[in-house]
mmCIF file of N, CA and C in Angstrom:
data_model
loop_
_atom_site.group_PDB
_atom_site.id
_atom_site.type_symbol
_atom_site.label_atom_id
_atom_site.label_comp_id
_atom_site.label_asym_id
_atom_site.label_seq_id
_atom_site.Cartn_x
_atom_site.Cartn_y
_atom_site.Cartn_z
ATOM 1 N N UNK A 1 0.846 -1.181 0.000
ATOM 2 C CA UNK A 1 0.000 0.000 0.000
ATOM 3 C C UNK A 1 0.891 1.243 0.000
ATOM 4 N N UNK A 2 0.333 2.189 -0.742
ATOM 5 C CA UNK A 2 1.153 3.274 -0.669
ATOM 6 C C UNK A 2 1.113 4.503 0.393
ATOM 7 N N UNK A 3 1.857 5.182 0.480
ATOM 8 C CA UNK A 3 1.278 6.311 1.845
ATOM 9 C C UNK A 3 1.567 7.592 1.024
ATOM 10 N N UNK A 4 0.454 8.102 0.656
ATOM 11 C CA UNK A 4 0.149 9.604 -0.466
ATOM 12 C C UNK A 4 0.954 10.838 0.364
ATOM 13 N N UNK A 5 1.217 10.598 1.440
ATOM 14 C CA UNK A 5 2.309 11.860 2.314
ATOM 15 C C UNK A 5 3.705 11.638 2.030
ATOM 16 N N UNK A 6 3.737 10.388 1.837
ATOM 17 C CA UNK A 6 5.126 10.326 2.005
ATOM 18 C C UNK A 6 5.475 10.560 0.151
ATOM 19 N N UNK A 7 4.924 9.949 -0.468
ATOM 20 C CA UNK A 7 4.957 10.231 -1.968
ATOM 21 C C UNK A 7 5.041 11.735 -1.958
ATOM 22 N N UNK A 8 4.168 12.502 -1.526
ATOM 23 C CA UNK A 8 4.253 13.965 -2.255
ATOM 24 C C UNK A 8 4.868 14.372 -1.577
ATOM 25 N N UNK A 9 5.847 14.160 0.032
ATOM 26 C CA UNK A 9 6.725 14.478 0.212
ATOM 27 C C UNK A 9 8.352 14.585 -0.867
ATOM 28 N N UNK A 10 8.699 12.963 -1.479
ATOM 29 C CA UNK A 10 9.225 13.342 -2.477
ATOM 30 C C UNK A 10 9.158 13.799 -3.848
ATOM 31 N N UNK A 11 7.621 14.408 -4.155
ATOM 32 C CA UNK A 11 7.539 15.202 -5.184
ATOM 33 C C UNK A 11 8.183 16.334 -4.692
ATOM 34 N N UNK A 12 7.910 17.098 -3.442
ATOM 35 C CA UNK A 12 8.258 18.238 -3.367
ATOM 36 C C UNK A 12 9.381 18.286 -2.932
ATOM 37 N N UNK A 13 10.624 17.040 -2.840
ATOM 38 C CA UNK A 13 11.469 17.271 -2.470
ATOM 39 C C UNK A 13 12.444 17.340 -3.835
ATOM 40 N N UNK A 14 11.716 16.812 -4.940
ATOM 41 C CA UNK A 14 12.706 16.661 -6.631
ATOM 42 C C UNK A 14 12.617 18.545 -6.899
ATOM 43 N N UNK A 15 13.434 18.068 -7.954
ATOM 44 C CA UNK A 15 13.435 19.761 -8.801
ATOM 45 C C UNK A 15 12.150 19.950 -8.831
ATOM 46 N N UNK A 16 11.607 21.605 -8.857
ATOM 47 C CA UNK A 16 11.054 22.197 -9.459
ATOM 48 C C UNK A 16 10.486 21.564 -10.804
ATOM 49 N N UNK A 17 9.065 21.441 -11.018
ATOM 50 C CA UNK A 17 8.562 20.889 -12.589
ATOM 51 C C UNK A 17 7.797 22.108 -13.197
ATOM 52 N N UNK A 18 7.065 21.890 -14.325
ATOM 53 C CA UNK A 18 7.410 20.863 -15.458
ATOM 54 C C UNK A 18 8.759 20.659 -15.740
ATOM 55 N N UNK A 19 8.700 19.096 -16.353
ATOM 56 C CA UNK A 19 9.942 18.944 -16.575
ATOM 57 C C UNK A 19 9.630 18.132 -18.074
ATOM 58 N N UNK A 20 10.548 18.121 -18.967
ATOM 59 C CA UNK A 20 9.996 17.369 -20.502
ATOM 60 C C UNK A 20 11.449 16.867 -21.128
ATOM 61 N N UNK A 21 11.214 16.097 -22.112
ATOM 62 C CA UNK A 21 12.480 15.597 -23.035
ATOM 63 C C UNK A 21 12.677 16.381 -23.596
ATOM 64 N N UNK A 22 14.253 16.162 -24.112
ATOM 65 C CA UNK A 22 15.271 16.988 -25.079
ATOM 66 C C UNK A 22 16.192 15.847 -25.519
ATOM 67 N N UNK A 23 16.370 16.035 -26.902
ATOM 68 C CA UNK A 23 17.019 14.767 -27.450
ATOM 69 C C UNK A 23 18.548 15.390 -27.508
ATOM 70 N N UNK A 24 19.325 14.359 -26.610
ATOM 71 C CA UNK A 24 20.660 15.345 -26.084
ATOM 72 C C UNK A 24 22.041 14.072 -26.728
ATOM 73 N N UNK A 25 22.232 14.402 -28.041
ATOM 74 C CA UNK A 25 23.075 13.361 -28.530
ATOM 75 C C UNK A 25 22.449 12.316 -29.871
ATOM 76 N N UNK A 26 23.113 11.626 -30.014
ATOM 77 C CA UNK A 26 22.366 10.438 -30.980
ATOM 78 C C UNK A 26 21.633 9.573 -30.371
ATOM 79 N N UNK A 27 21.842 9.085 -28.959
ATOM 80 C CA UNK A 27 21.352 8.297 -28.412
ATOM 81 C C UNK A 27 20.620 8.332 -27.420
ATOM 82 N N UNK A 28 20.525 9.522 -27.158
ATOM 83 C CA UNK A 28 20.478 10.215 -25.396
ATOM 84 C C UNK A 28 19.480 10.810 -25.522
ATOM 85 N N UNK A 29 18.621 11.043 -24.303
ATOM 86 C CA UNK A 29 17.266 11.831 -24.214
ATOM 87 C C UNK A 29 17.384 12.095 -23.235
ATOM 88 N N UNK A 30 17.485 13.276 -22.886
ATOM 89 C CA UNK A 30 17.836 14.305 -21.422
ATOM 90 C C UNK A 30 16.404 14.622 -20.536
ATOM 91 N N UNK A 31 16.320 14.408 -19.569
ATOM 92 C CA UNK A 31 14.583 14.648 -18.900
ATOM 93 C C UNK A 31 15.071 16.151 -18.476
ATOM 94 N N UNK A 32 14.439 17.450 -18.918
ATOM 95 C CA UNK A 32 15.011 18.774 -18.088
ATOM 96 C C UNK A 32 13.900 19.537 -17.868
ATOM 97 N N UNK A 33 13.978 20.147 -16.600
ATOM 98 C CA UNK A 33 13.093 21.248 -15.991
ATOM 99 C C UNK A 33 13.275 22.374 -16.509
ATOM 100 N N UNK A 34 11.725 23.166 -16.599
ATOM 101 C CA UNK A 34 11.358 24.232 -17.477
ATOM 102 C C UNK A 34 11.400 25.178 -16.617
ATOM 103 N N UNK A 35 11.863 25.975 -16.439
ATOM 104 C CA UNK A 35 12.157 26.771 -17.823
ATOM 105 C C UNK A 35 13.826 26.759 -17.497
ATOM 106 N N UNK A 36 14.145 25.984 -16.131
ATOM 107 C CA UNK A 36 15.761 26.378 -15.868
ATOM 108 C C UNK A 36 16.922 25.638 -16.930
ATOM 109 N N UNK A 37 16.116 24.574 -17.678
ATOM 110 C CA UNK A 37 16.594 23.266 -18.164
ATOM 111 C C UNK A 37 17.744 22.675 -17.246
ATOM 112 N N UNK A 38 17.644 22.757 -16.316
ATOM 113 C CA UNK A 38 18.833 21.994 -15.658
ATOM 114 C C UNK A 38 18.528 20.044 -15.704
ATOM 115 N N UNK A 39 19.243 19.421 -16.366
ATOM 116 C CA UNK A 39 18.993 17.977 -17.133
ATOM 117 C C UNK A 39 18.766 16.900 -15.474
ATOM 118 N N UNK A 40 17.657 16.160 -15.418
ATOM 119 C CA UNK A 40 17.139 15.666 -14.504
ATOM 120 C C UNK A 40 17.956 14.234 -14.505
ATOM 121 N N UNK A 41 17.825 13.561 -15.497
ATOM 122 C CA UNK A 41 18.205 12.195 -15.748
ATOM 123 C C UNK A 41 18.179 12.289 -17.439
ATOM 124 N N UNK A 42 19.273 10.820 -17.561
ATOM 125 C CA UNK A 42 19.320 10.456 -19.412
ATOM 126 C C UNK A 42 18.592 9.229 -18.994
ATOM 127 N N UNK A 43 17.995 9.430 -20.347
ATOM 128 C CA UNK A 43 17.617 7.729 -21.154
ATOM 129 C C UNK A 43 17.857 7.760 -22.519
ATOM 130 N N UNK A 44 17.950 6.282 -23.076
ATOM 131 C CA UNK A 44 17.735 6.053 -24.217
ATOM 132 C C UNK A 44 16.690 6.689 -25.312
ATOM 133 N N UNK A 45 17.330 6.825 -26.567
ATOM 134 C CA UNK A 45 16.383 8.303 -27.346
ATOM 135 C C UNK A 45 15.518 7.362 -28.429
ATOM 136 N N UNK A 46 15.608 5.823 -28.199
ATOM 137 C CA UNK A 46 14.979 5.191 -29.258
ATOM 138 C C UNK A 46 14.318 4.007 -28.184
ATOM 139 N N UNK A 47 13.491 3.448 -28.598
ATOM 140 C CA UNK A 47 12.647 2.461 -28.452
ATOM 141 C C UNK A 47 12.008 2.488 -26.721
ATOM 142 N N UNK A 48 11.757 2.026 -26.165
ATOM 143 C CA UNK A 48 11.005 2.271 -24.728
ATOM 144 C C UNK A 48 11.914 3.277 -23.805
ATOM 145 N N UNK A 49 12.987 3.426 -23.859
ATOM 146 C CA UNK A 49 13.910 4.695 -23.712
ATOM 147 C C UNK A 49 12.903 5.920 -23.862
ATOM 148 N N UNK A 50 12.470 6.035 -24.993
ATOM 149 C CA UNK A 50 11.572 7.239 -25.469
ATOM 150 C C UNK A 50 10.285 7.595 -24.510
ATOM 151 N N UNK A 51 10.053 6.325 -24.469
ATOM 152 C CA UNK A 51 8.370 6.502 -23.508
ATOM 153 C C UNK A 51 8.976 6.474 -21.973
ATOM 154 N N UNK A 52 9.572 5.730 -21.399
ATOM 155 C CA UNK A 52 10.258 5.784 -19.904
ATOM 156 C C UNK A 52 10.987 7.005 -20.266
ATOM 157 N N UNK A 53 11.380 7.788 -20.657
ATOM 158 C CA UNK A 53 11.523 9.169 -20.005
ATOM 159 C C UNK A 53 10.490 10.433 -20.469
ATOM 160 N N UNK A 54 9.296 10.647 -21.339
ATOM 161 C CA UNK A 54 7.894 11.065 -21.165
ATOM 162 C C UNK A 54 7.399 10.421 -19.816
ATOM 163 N N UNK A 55 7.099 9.336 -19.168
ATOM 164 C CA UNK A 55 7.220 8.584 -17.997
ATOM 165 C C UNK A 55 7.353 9.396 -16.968
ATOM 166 N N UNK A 56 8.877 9.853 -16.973
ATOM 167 C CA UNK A 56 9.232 10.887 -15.686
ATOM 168 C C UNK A 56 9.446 12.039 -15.825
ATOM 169 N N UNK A 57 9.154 12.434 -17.026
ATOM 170 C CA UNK A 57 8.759 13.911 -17.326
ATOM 171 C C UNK A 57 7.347 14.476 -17.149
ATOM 172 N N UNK A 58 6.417 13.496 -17.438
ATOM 173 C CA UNK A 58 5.187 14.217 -17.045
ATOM 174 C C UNK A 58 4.779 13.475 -15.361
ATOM 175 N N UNK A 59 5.511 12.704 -14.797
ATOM 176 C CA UNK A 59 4.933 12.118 -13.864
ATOM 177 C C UNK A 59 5.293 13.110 -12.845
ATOM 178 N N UNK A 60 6.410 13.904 -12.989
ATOM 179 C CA UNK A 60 6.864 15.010 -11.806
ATOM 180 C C UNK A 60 5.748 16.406 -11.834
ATOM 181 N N UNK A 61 4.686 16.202 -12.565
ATOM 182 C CA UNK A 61 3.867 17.457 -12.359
ATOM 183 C C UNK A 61 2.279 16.875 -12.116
ATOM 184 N N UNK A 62 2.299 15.402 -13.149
ATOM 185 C CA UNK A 62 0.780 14.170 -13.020
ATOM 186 C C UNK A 62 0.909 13.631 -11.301
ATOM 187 N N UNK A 63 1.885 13.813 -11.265
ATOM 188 C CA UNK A 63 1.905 12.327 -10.050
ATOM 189 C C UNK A 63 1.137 13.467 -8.508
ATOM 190 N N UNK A 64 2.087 14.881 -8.189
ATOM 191 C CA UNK A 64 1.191 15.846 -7.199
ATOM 192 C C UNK A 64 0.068 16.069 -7.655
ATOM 193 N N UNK A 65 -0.919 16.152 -8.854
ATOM 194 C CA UNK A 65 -1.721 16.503 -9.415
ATOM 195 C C UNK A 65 -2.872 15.610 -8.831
ATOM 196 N N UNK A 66 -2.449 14.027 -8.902
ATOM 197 C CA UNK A 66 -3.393 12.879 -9.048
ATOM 198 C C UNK A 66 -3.359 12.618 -7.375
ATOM 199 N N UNK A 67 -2.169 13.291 -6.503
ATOM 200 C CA UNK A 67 -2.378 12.785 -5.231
ATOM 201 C C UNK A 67 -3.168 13.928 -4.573
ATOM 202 N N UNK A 68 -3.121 15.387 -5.094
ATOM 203 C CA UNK A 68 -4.047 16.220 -4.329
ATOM 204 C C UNK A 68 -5.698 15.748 -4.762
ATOM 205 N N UNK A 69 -6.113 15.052 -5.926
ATOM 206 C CA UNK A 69 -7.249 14.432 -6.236
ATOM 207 C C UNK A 69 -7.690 14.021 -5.465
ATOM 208 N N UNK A 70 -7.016 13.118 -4.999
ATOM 209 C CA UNK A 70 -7.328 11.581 -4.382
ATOM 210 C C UNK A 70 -7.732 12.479 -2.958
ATOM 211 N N UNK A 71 -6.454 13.281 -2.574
ATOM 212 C CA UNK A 71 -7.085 13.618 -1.127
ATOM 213 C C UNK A 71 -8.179 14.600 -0.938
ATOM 214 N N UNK A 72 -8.587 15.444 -1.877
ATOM 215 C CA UNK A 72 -9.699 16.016 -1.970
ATOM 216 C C UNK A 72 -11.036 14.978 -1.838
ATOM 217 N N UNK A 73 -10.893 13.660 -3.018
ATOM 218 C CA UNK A 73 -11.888 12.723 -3.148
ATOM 219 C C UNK A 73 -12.150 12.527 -1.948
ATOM 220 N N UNK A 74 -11.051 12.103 -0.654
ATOM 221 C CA UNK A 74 -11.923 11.067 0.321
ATOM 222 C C UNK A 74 -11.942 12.057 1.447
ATOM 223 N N UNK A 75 -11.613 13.615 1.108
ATOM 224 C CA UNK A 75 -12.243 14.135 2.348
ATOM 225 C C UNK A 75 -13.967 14.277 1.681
ATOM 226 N N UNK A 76 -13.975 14.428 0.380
ATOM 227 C CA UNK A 76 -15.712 14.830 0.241
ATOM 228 C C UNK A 76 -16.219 13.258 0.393
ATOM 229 N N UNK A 77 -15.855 12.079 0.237
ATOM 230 C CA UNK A 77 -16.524 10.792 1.006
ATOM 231 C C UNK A 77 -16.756 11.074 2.368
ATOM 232 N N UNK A 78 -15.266 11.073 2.770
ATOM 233 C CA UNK A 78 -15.893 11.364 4.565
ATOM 234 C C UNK A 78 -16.861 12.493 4.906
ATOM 235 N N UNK A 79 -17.397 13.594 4.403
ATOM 236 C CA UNK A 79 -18.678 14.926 4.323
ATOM 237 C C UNK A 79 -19.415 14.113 3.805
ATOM 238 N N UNK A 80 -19.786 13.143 2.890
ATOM 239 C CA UNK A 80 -21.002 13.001 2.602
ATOM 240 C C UNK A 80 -21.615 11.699 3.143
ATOM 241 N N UNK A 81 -20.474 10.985 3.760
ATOM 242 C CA UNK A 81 -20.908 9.637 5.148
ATOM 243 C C UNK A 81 -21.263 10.658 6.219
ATOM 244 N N UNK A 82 -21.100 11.372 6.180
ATOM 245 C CA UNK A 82 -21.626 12.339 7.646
ATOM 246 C C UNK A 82 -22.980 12.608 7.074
ATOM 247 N N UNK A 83 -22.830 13.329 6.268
ATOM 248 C CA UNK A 83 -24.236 13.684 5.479
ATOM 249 C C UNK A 83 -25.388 12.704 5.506
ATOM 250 N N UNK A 84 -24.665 11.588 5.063
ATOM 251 C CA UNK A 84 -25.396 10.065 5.025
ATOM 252 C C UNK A 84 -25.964 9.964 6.527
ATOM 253 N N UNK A 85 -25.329 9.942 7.023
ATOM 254 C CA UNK A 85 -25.342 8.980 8.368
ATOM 255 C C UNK A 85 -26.282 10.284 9.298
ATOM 256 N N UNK A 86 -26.449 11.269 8.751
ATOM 257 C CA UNK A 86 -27.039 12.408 9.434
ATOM 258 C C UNK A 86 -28.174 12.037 8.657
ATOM 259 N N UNK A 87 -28.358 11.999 7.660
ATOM 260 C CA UNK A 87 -29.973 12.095 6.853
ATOM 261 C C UNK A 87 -30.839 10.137 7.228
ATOM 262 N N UNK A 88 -29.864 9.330 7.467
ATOM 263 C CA UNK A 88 -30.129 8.235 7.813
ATOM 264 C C UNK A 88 -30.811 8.082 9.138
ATOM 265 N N UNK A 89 -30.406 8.926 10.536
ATOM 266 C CA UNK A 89 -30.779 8.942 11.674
ATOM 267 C C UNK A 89 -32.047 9.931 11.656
ATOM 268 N N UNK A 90 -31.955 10.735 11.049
ATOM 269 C CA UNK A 90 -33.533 11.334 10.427
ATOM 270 C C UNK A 90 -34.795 11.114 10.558
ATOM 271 N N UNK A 91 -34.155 9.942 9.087
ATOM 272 C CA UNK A 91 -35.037 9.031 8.284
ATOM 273 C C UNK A 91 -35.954 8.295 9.267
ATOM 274 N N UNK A 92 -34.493 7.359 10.157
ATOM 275 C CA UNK A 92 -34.841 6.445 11.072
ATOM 276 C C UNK A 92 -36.051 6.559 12.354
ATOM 277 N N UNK A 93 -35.767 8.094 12.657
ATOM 278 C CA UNK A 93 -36.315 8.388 13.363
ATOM 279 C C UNK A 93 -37.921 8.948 12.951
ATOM 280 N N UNK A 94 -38.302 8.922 11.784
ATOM 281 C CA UNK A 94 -39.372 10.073 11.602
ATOM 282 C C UNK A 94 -40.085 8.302 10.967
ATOM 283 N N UNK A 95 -39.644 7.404 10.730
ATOM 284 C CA UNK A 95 -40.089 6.382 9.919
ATOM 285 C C UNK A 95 -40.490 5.627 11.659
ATOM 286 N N UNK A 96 -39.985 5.470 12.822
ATOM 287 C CA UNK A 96 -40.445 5.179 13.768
ATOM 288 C C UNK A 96 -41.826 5.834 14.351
ATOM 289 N N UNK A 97 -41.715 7.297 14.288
ATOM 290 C CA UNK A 97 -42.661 8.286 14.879
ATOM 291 C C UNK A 97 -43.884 7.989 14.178
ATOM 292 N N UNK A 98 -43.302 7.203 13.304
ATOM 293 C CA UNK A 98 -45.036 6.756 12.202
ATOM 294 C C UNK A 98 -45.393 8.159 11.221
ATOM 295 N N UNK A 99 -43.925 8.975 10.766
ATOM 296 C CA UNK A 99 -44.347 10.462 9.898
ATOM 297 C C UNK A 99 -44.226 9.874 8.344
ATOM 298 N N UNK A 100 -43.495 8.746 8.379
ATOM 299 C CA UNK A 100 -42.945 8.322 7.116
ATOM 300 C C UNK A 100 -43.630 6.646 6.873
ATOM 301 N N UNK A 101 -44.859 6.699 6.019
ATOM 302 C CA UNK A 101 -45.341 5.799 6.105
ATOM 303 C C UNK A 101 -46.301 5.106 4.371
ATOM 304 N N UNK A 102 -46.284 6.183 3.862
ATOM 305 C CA UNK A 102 -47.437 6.532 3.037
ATOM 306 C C UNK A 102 -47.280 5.428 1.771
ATOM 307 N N UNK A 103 -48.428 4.268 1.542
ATOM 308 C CA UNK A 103 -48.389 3.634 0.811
ATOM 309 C C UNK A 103 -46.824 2.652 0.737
ATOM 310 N N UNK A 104 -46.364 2.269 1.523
ATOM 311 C CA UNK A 104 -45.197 1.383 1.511
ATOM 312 C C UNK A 104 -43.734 2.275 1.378
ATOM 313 N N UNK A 105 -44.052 3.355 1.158
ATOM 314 C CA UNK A 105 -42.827 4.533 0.562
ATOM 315 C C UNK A 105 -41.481 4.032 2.063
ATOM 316 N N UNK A 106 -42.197 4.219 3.400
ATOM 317 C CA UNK A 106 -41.201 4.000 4.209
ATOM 318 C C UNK A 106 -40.845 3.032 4.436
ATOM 319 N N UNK A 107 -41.622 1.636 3.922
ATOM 320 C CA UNK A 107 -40.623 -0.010 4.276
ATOM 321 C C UNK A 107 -39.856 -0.098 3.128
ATOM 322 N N UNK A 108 -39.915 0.719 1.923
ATOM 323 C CA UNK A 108 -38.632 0.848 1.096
ATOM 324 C C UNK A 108 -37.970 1.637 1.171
ATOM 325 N N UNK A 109 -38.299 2.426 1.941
ATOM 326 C CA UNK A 109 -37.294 3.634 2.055
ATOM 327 C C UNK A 109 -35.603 2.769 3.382
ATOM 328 N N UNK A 110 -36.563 2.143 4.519
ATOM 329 C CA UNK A 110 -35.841 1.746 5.530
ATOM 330 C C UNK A 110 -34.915 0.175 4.928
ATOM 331 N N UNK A 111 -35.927 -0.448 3.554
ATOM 332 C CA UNK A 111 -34.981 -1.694 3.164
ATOM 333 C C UNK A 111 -33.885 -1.198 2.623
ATOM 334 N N UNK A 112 -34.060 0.157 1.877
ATOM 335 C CA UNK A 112 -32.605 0.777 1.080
ATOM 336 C C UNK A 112 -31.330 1.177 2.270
ATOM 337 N N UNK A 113 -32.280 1.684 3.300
ATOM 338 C CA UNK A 113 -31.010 2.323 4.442
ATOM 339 C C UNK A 113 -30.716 1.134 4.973
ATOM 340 N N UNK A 114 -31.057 -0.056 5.081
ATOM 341 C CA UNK A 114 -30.264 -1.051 5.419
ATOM 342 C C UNK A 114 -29.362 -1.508 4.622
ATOM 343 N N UNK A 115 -29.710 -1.754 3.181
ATOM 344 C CA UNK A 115 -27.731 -1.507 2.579
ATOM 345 C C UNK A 115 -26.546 -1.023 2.706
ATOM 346 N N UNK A 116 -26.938 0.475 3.389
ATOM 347 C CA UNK A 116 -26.140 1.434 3.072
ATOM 348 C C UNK A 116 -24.988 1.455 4.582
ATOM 349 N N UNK A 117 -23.569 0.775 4.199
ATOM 350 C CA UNK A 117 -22.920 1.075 5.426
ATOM 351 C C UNK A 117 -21.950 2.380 5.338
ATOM 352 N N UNK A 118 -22.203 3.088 6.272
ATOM 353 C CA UNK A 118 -21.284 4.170 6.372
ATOM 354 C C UNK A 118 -20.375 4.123 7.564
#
């Protein structure tokens, strides 16, 4: 399993990005940061050489990008299990009081909130 702190710890500990290829030689493909070009790493300028260093050229600006996602995603999961779990105790309660009843609406309403684990 991965730990998303410690990852974007070493994003922010590499150079400064964007960073992109430069074909540096006959054989050579230089990974360098924009705008300083100071050369990150070589790879090979022909055959999977080519794609493994696009690889770590766009992954030093994709990779913080996709981990601030992720942590945005599961703080709005955890707000809307609250949300849930707030509109669920509600439910629960107004479907007891006998407010929520009308034509079967609340024994399907209460079979659905029994799926739902938050």
């Amino acid at each position: 399993m991965r730990d998303a702190e410690k990852d974007m710890q070493v994003c922010e500990a590499a150079t400064d990005g964007p960073w992109h290829t430069q074909t540096d030689g006959r054989y050579s493909l230089a990974i360098v940061s924009i705008p300083e070009q100071e050369v990150i790493c070589f790879t090979d300028s022909f055959g999977a050489g080519v794609h493994d260093g696009r690889l770590i050229a766009e992954a030093r600006t994709a990779l913080p990008y996709w981990i601030r996602r992720a942590d945005a995603a599961e703080a709005e999961v955890v707000r809307l299990k609250k949300s849930l779990h707030f509109l669920m105790t509600a439910v629960k309660a107004g479907y007891r009081a006998g407010y929520i009843d009308g034509d079967g609406f609340g024994d399907e309403l209460m079979e659905e909130i029994k799926k739902i684990t938050v």
